[in-house]
Coordinates of C-alpha atoms in Angstrom, one line a residue:
M1 CA 94.4 126.0 80.7
R2 CA 93.0 122.7 81.9
K3 CA 95.4 119.8 80.9
L4 CA 94.0 116.7 78.3
A5 CA 93.0 113.2 80.9
L6 CA 95.4 111.0 80.0
H7 CA 92.8 108.3 78.3
W8 CA 92.5 111.4 75.8
Q9 CA 95.9 111.2 75.0
I10 CA 96.1 107.5 74.5
L11 CA 92.9 107.2 72.8
I12 CA 94.7 110.3 69.9
A13 CA 97.6 108.6 70.2
I14 CA 96.1 105.3 69.2
V15 CA 94.0 107.1 66.5
L16 CA 97.6 109.0 65.1
A17 CA 99.4 105.4 65.5
G18 CA 97.0 104.0 63.2
I19 CA 97.5 106.6 61.1
A20 CA 101.1 106.7 60.6
G21 CA 101.4 103.2 60.7
Y22 CA 99.0 102.4 57.8
A23 CA 99.8 105.4 55.5
I24 CA 103.7 103.6 56.0
F25 CA 102.0 100.4 55.4
E26 CA 100.4 101.1 52.1
Y27 CA 103.8 103.0 50.8
R28 CA 105.9 100.2 51.3
G29 CA 103.0 98.2 49.3
S30 CA 103.2 100.8 46.2
T31 CA 106.2 102.0 46.3
G32 CA 108.5 98.7 47.7
I33 CA 111.0 101.7 49.6
E34 CA 111.0 101.3 53.2
P35 CA 109.9 105.0 54.4
G36 CA 112.8 106.9 56.9
I37 CA 114.4 109.6 57.6
F38 CA 118.0 110.2 57.7
G39 CA 118.6 106.6 56.7
V40 CA 116.3 105.4 60.0
E41 CA 113.1 103.6 58.8
F42 CA 109.8 104.8 60.8
V43 CA 109.5 101.0 62.0
A44 CA 112.3 101.1 64.0
I45 CA 111.8 104.2 65.0
F46 CA 108.3 103.4 66.4
G47 CA 110.1 100.3 67.9
Y48 CA 112.8 102.0 69.7
V49 CA 110.1 104.8 71.3
G50 CA 107.8 101.5 72.2
D51 CA 110.4 99.8 73.9
L52 CA 111.8 102.6 75.9
F53 CA 108.6 102.6 77.4
L54 CA 108.2 98.4 77.3
N55 CA 111.4 98.8 79.5
A56 CA 110.4 101.2 82.2
L57 CA 107.4 99.3 82.9
K58 CA 109.9 96.6 83.5
M59 CA 112.2 98.2 85.3
I60 CA 110.0 98.6 88.2
I61 CA 108.2 95.4 88.3
V62 CA 110.1 93.9 91.5
P63 CA 110.4 96.6 93.8
L64 CA 107.0 98.0 93.0
I65 CA 105.4 93.9 93.5
T66 CA 107.7 93.2 96.1
S67 CA 106.9 96.7 98.5
S68 CA 103.2 96.8 97.8
I69 CA 102.6 92.8 98.6
I70 CA 105.2 93.7 101.9
V71 CA 103.2 96.5 103.1
G72 CA 99.7 95.2 102.1
V73 CA 100.5 91.7 104.2
A74 CA 102.0 93.7 107.0
G75 CA 99.4 96.5 106.9
I76 CA 96.7 93.4 107.0
G77 CA 98.4 91.9 110.4
S78 CA 99.1 94.7 112.5
G79 CA 96.4 96.1 114.6
G80 CA 94.9 92.9 114.8
N81 CA 92.8 92.8 111.7
L82 CA 94.0 88.6 111.0
G83 CA 90.5 87.7 112.6
A84 CA 87.7 86.5 111.7
L85 CA 86.8 90.0 109.8
G86 CA 90.1 89.6 108.3
G87 CA 89.8 86.0 107.4
K88 CA 86.4 86.2 105.7
T89 CA 87.5 89.5 103.4
L90 CA 90.8 87.4 102.5
L91 CA 88.4 84.1 101.4
F92 CA 85.7 86.5 100.0
Y93 CA 88.6 88.3 97.7
A94 CA 90.9 85.1 96.9
T95 CA 87.4 82.9 95.6
T96 CA 85.8 85.8 93.8
T97 CA 89.7 86.4 92.4
L98 CA 89.7 82.8 91.4
A99 CA 86.4 83.2 90.1
A100 CA 87.2 85.8 87.6
I101 CA 90.1 84.0 86.3
L102 CA 88.8 80.9 85.5
I103 CA 86.2 82.9 84.0
G104 CA 88.4 84.3 81.8
L105 CA 89.8 81.3 81.2
F106 CA 86.9 79.2 80.1
V107 CA 86.1 82.0 77.7
I108 CA 89.7 82.6 76.0
N109 CA 89.5 79.5 75.2
A110 CA 86.0 79.2 74.0
I111 CA 86.3 82.1 71.5
G112 CA 90.4 81.8 70.7
P113 CA 90.7 85.1 69.9
G114 CA 94.6 84.0 69.5
Y115 CA 93.6 82.3 65.8
N116 CA 92.3 83.7 62.3
S117 CA 89.0 82.8 60.8
D118 CA 91.6 79.6 58.9
G119 CA 92.0 78.6 62.9
E120 CA 95.6 79.2 62.4
P121 CA 97.8 81.3 64.9
A122 CA 97.5 84.8 63.9
R123 CA 101.4 85.7 64.6
D124 CA 101.1 87.0 61.4
E125 CA 98.5 89.4 61.4
L126 CA 100.1 90.8 65.0
A127 CA 103.4 90.7 63.4
F128 CA 105.4 89.5 66.1
T129 CA 109.1 89.1 66.0
A130 CA 110.1 86.3 67.5
S131 CA 109.2 82.9 65.6
A132 CA 107.2 80.3 66.9
E133 CA 110.0 78.2 67.3
E134 CA 111.5 80.4 69.0
V135 CA 109.3 80.9 71.9
A136 CA 108.4 76.8 71.8
A137 CA 111.2 76.4 72.9
K138 CA 111.5 79.0 76.1
V139 CA 108.2 77.4 77.0
G140 CA 108.9 73.8 76.2
D141 CA 107.1 71.1 76.8
K142 CA 104.9 71.7 79.7
D143 CA 102.4 69.3 80.9
A144 CA 100.5 68.0 84.2
S145 CA 103.8 67.3 85.6
D146 CA 105.2 70.6 85.5
V147 CA 102.9 72.2 88.2
A148 CA 104.9 70.6 91.0
E149 CA 107.6 72.4 89.7
I150 CA 105.9 75.5 90.2
F151 CA 105.7 74.6 93.8
L152 CA 109.1 74.3 93.8
R153 CA 110.0 78.4 92.0
M154 CA 107.9 79.2 94.8
I155 CA 110.5 78.9 97.7
P156 CA 114.0 80.2 95.4
E157 CA 117.6 79.1 96.8
N158 CA 118.4 82.3 96.0
V159 CA 116.1 85.8 96.4
V160 CA 118.0 88.6 95.2
Q161 CA 119.2 86.1 92.4
A162 CA 115.3 84.9 91.3
A163 CA 114.6 89.2 91.2
A164 CA 117.9 89.0 88.8
D165 CA 116.4 87.0 86.5
G166 CA 112.3 88.0 86.8
Q167 CA 111.4 84.6 88.3
M168 CA 108.4 86.5 90.7
L169 CA 107.0 84.0 91.8
G170 CA 109.7 83.0 94.4
L171 CA 110.3 86.6 95.2
I172 CA 105.8 87.1 95.5
F173 CA 106.3 84.5 98.1
F174 CA 109.3 85.6 100.2
A175 CA 107.5 89.1 100.2
I176 CA 104.6 87.6 101.4
L177 CA 106.6 85.8 104.3
F178 CA 108.3 88.8 104.9
G179 CA 105.3 91.1 105.2
Y180 CA 103.8 88.1 107.7
F181 CA 107.0 87.7 109.9
M182 CA 106.8 91.6 109.9
T183 CA 104.3 91.8 111.9
H184 CA 105.0 89.4 114.9
L185 CA 108.7 91.7 115.5
S186 CA 108.3 93.8 118.7
H187 CA 107.2 97.6 117.7
D188 CA 110.7 98.6 118.1
F189 CA 111.7 96.5 115.1
A190 CA 108.7 96.3 113.1
E191 CA 107.7 99.9 112.6
P192 CA 111.1 101.2 111.1
L193 CA 110.7 98.1 108.9
F194 CA 107.2 99.0 108.0
R195 CA 108.1 102.4 107.5
F196 CA 110.7 101.5 105.2
W197 CA 108.5 99.2 102.8
N198 CA 105.9 101.8 102.8
G199 CA 108.2 104.9 101.5
V200 CA 109.3 102.0 99.0
F201 CA 106.0 101.7 98.3
H202 CA 104.6 105.6 97.8
V203 CA 107.8 105.9 96.2
M204 CA 107.1 102.8 93.3
M205 CA 103.9 104.4 93.0
R206 CA 105.1 107.5 91.6
M207 CA 107.6 105.9 89.7
T208 CA 104.3 104.5 88.1
E209 CA 102.2 107.4 87.5
W210 CA 105.1 109.4 86.2
I211 CA 106.5 106.5 83.5
M212 CA 101.9 106.5 82.5
M213 CA 102.7 109.9 82.0
F214 CA 104.3 108.6 78.6
A215 CA 102.2 105.7 77.8
P216 CA 100.6 108.1 74.8
L217 CA 104.3 108.0 73.3
G218 CA 104.7 104.4 74.4
V219 CA 101.4 103.5 72.5
F220 CA 102.3 105.4 69.8
G221 CA 105.6 103.6 69.1
L222 CA 104.1 100.4 69.9
V223 CA 100.8 100.8 67.6
G224 CA 102.1 102.4 65.3
R225 CA 105.3 99.4 64.4
V226 CA 102.0 96.9 64.6
I227 CA 99.7 98.7 62.0
A228 CA 103.1 100.1 60.0
E229 CA 104.3 96.0 59.3
A230 CA 101.0 94.1 59.7
G231 CA 98.7 96.9 58.3
L232 CA 95.1 97.2 59.8
K233 CA 94.4 93.2 59.6
A234 CA 95.8 93.5 62.9
A235 CA 93.0 94.8 63.9
G236 CA 90.7 91.6 63.4
P237 CA 92.1 89.4 66.4
L238 CA 92.4 92.4 68.7
A239 CA 89.0 93.3 68.7
V240 CA 87.9 89.4 69.2
F241 CA 90.3 89.5 72.2
A242 CA 88.6 93.0 73.1
V243 CA 84.6 91.8 73.0
A244 CA 85.7 88.1 74.7
V245 CA 87.9 90.2 77.5
L246 CA 84.5 92.4 77.6
I247 CA 82.1 88.9 77.7
A248 CA 84.3 87.5 80.5
L249 CA 84.0 90.7 82.4
S250 CA 80.4 90.6 82.0
L251 CA 80.2 87.5 83.3
H252 CA 81.6 87.8 86.2
A253 CA 80.2 91.3 87.1
L254 CA 76.4 90.4 86.1
V255 CA 76.4 86.3 87.5
T256 CA 79.3 85.2 89.9
L257 CA 79.0 88.4 92.1
P258 CA 75.0 88.9 92.5
L259 CA 74.9 85.7 92.5
L260 CA 77.3 85.8 95.7
L261 CA 75.1 88.6 97.3
R262 CA 71.6 87.0 96.6
F263 CA 72.6 83.5 98.5
V264 CA 75.5 84.7 101.3
G265 CA 75.0 88.4 101.9
R266 CA 71.3 87.7 101.5
V267 CA 70.9 91.1 99.9
S268 CA 69.5 92.7 96.5
P269 CA 72.1 92.5 93.9
V270 CA 69.7 95.0 91.5
K271 CA 69.7 97.7 94.8
T272 CA 73.3 97.5 95.2
I273 CA 75.0 98.0 92.2
I274 CA 72.6 100.8 92.3
G275 CA 74.2 102.3 95.4
A276 CA 77.7 102.0 94.1
S277 CA 77.3 103.2 90.6
Q278 CA 79.0 106.3 91.0
A279 CA 82.1 104.7 92.6
M280 CA 81.9 102.4 89.8
L281 CA 80.8 104.9 87.4
T282 CA 84.5 107.1 88.8
A283 CA 86.5 104.2 88.7
F284 CA 85.4 103.3 84.6
S285 CA 86.7 107.1 84.1
T286 CA 89.7 106.9 86.0
A287 CA 90.7 103.6 85.8
S288 CA 92.4 103.9 89.2
S289 CA 91.4 101.6 92.0
S290 CA 93.0 104.2 94.8
A291 CA 91.4 107.4 93.2
T292 CA 88.3 105.9 93.4
L293 CA 88.3 104.7 97.0
P294 CA 87.1 107.9 98.4
V295 CA 83.9 107.7 96.2
T296 CA 83.6 103.6 96.8
I297 CA 83.7 104.3 100.9
E298 CA 80.9 106.9 100.6
C299 CA 78.5 105.0 98.4
V300 CA 79.5 101.9 100.5
E301 CA 78.3 103.5 103.9
D302 CA 75.8 106.2 102.4
R303 CA 73.9 104.2 99.9
I304 CA 74.6 100.7 100.9
G305 CA 74.5 101.1 103.9
V306 CA 77.7 99.3 105.9
S307 CA 79.3 100.4 108.9
N308 CA 82.5 102.5 109.1
K309 CA 83.8 99.2 111.3
I310 CA 83.8 97.2 108.3
S311 CA 84.0 99.6 105.5
S312 CA 87.5 101.6 106.9
F313 CA 88.9 98.1 106.5
V314 CA 87.7 95.7 103.6
L315 CA 87.5 99.0 101.4
P316 CA 90.9 100.0 101.7
L317 CA 92.7 96.4 101.8
G318 CA 90.2 95.7 98.3
A319 CA 91.6 98.6 96.6
T320 CA 95.1 97.1 97.1
V321 CA 94.4 93.4 97.0
N322 CA 91.1 92.4 95.3
M323 CA 92.2 92.8 91.8
N324 CA 89.0 91.1 89.7
G325 CA 89.1 92.4 86.9
T326 CA 92.7 92.9 86.5
A327 CA 93.4 89.4 87.6
L328 CA 90.8 88.4 84.8
Y329 CA 92.7 90.2 82.0
E330 CA 96.0 89.2 83.3
C331 CA 94.9 85.6 82.6
A332 CA 92.6 86.4 79.3
A333 CA 95.9 88.7 77.4
A334 CA 98.6 85.6 78.4
L335 CA 96.2 82.8 76.9
F336 CA 95.3 85.4 73.7
L337 CA 99.0 86.4 73.5
A338 CA 99.8 82.4 73.9
Q339 CA 97.2 81.4 71.2
A340 CA 99.1 83.9 68.6
Y341 CA 101.7 82.5 69.0
G342 CA 100.5 78.9 68.2
L343 CA 101.6 77.9 71.6
E344 CA 99.6 74.5 72.8
L345 CA 98.5 75.0 75.7
T346 CA 99.1 72.7 78.2
F347 CA 97.0 72.0 81.7
G348 CA 100.9 73.1 83.1
V349 CA 101.2 75.9 81.5
Q350 CA 97.2 77.2 81.8
F351 CA 97.6 76.4 85.4
T352 CA 100.8 78.3 85.8
I353 CA 99.2 81.4 84.2
V354 CA 96.3 81.0 86.1
T355 CA 98.9 80.7 89.3
I356 CA 100.7 83.7 88.8
A357 CA 97.5 86.0 87.7
L358 CA 96.3 85.2 90.8
M359 CA 99.1 85.9 93.1
T360 CA 100.2 88.6 91.0
S361 CA 97.1 90.4 91.1
I362 CA 97.2 91.6 94.8
G363 CA 100.7 93.5 94.2
V364 CA 99.4 95.5 90.5
A365 CA 99.3 98.9 91.4
G366 CA 95.8 101.0 91.7
V367 CA 97.0 103.6 89.0
P368 CA 95.4 103.3 85.0
S369 CA 97.2 100.5 83.4
A370 CA 99.6 98.9 86.0
S371 CA 97.9 95.6 84.9
L372 CA 100.5 96.0 81.8
V373 CA 103.5 94.7 84.6
A374 CA 101.7 91.8 85.8
I375 CA 101.3 90.9 82.4
A376 CA 104.7 91.0 81.8
I377 CA 105.2 88.9 85.0
I378 CA 103.0 86.2 83.4
L379 CA 104.6 86.5 80.0
G380 CA 108.0 86.0 81.0
A381 CA 106.9 82.9 83.5
I382 CA 105.8 81.0 80.5
G383 CA 108.3 82.2 77.8
L384 CA 106.7 84.6 76.0
P385 CA 108.1 87.9 75.0
V386 CA 107.1 90.6 76.9
E387 CA 107.5 92.7 74.2
A388 CA 104.6 91.0 73.0
I389 CA 102.3 92.8 75.1
G390 CA 102.8 96.1 72.5
V391 CA 100.0 95.0 70.5
L392 CA 97.4 94.8 73.9
M393 CA 97.3 98.5 73.7
V394 CA 95.2 99.4 71.1
F395 CA 92.3 98.4 73.0
D396 CA 93.8 98.4 76.8
R397 CA 92.7 102.0 77.7
I398 CA 89.0 100.9 77.5
L399 CA 89.4 97.4 78.7
D400 CA 91.4 99.3 81.9
M401 CA 88.5 101.3 82.6
C402 CA 86.3 98.1 82.5
R403 CA 87.9 95.9 84.7
T404 CA 88.6 99.2 86.9
S405 CA 85.0 98.9 87.5
I406 CA 84.9 95.7 88.1
N407 CA 87.7 95.4 90.7
I408 CA 85.4 98.4 92.8
W409 CA 82.1 96.1 92.0
G410 CA 83.9 93.6 93.5
D411 CA 85.0 95.3 96.4
V412 CA 81.5 97.0 97.1
C413 CA 79.9 93.1 97.3
C414 CA 82.9 91.8 99.8
A415 CA 81.9 94.8 102.1
T416 CA 78.2 94.1 101.4
I417 CA 78.5 90.8 102.3
I418 CA 80.7 90.8 105.3
A419 CA 78.4 93.1 107.2
R420 CA 75.9 91.0 106.5
L421 CA 77.6 88.3 108.0
E422 CA 78.5 90.3 110.9
G423 CA 75.3 90.8 111.8
E424 CA 74.8 94.5 110.1
E425 CA 71.0 95.3 108.8
T426 CA 71.8 97.2 105.1
K427 CA 69.8 99.4 103.0
V428 CA 69.7 96.6 100.5
A429 CA 68.7 93.7 102.4
L430 CA 66.1 91.3 101.3

């Protein structure tokens, strides 16, 4: 018997959680009694199951991000790939990822999905447990002067202590340096290190996939708790947030990237997106950049006409470090939750979100919903409770499928533009 796909399991869990949570909400409202079993409230059971899933996600953050970045940077630096081709590729990836983050920042600020119809923070609608005062005390009064503090935190006094304290910015910087200088060692020293970290990375990928097998249970607990405590009023802000994210993703996919294709690559954006359609549909159905990579390479080489020399370097690198849609979503989710908690989104807070979203996007595993790990890092960095990501699970699967498609579209655009800059004639050239 064929196993039901994970995304269908998660969607079913969301529906069941909504039904169960609303039934508990209505029962409490009509009787004044908190329903439970063996003296334990159902809401507490939902929260316990959700917390187990969140703890599992938080458990893998440090080794996953560290090994991913070290392997990625070392892979770029090996084989002489940090020449002109590598420089152009990295510049394109950094530019488009930053553009995606800024689009997400603009759209969320403009729409304000974290506020209710009265213009007040939607904290009560989303059933957040931490008070606005507690969160504000953790965040503090960040302003433009705190930008310098961000760069200071990038260089920790003790990298082990930084990992223990969840100071991921310093850990990411250390991993980048470690991966880069690892390539400058002699082969006898560099090869064992690379094999070790590559092994750690693959183990963490397997662990991530294993943890995501329990995502339906975690989603059931997280969504069920929110609906049981707040009823269906939580759906309003979350629906607006989902629409805002889709608008931002569409702007990046249909405006930013096509403009780069047209004016930098001198190719037809319409022909390019038609050529990449199979890869994007595969990404949408699997929500995995890594699983889509073989299809992406086939589309880019056979339908768009990029040489294997370009695609074999640009696309695998992109599946690791180029996460336009993911970075946009990380930034949007953090801003949405900050709005819902009623935080004042100063320049310092928003700059912190943009910086960490840009840096963590290169270390997100190419598996479904792995961006939740990066969102947890951002929330911790700006002082928001990691538990707040539970409310995102309602629409996360659909948004995950959409942002993965944008990740692949960004990789295809980069490979096409780099091929043109290298003097190749493609099938989509103007």
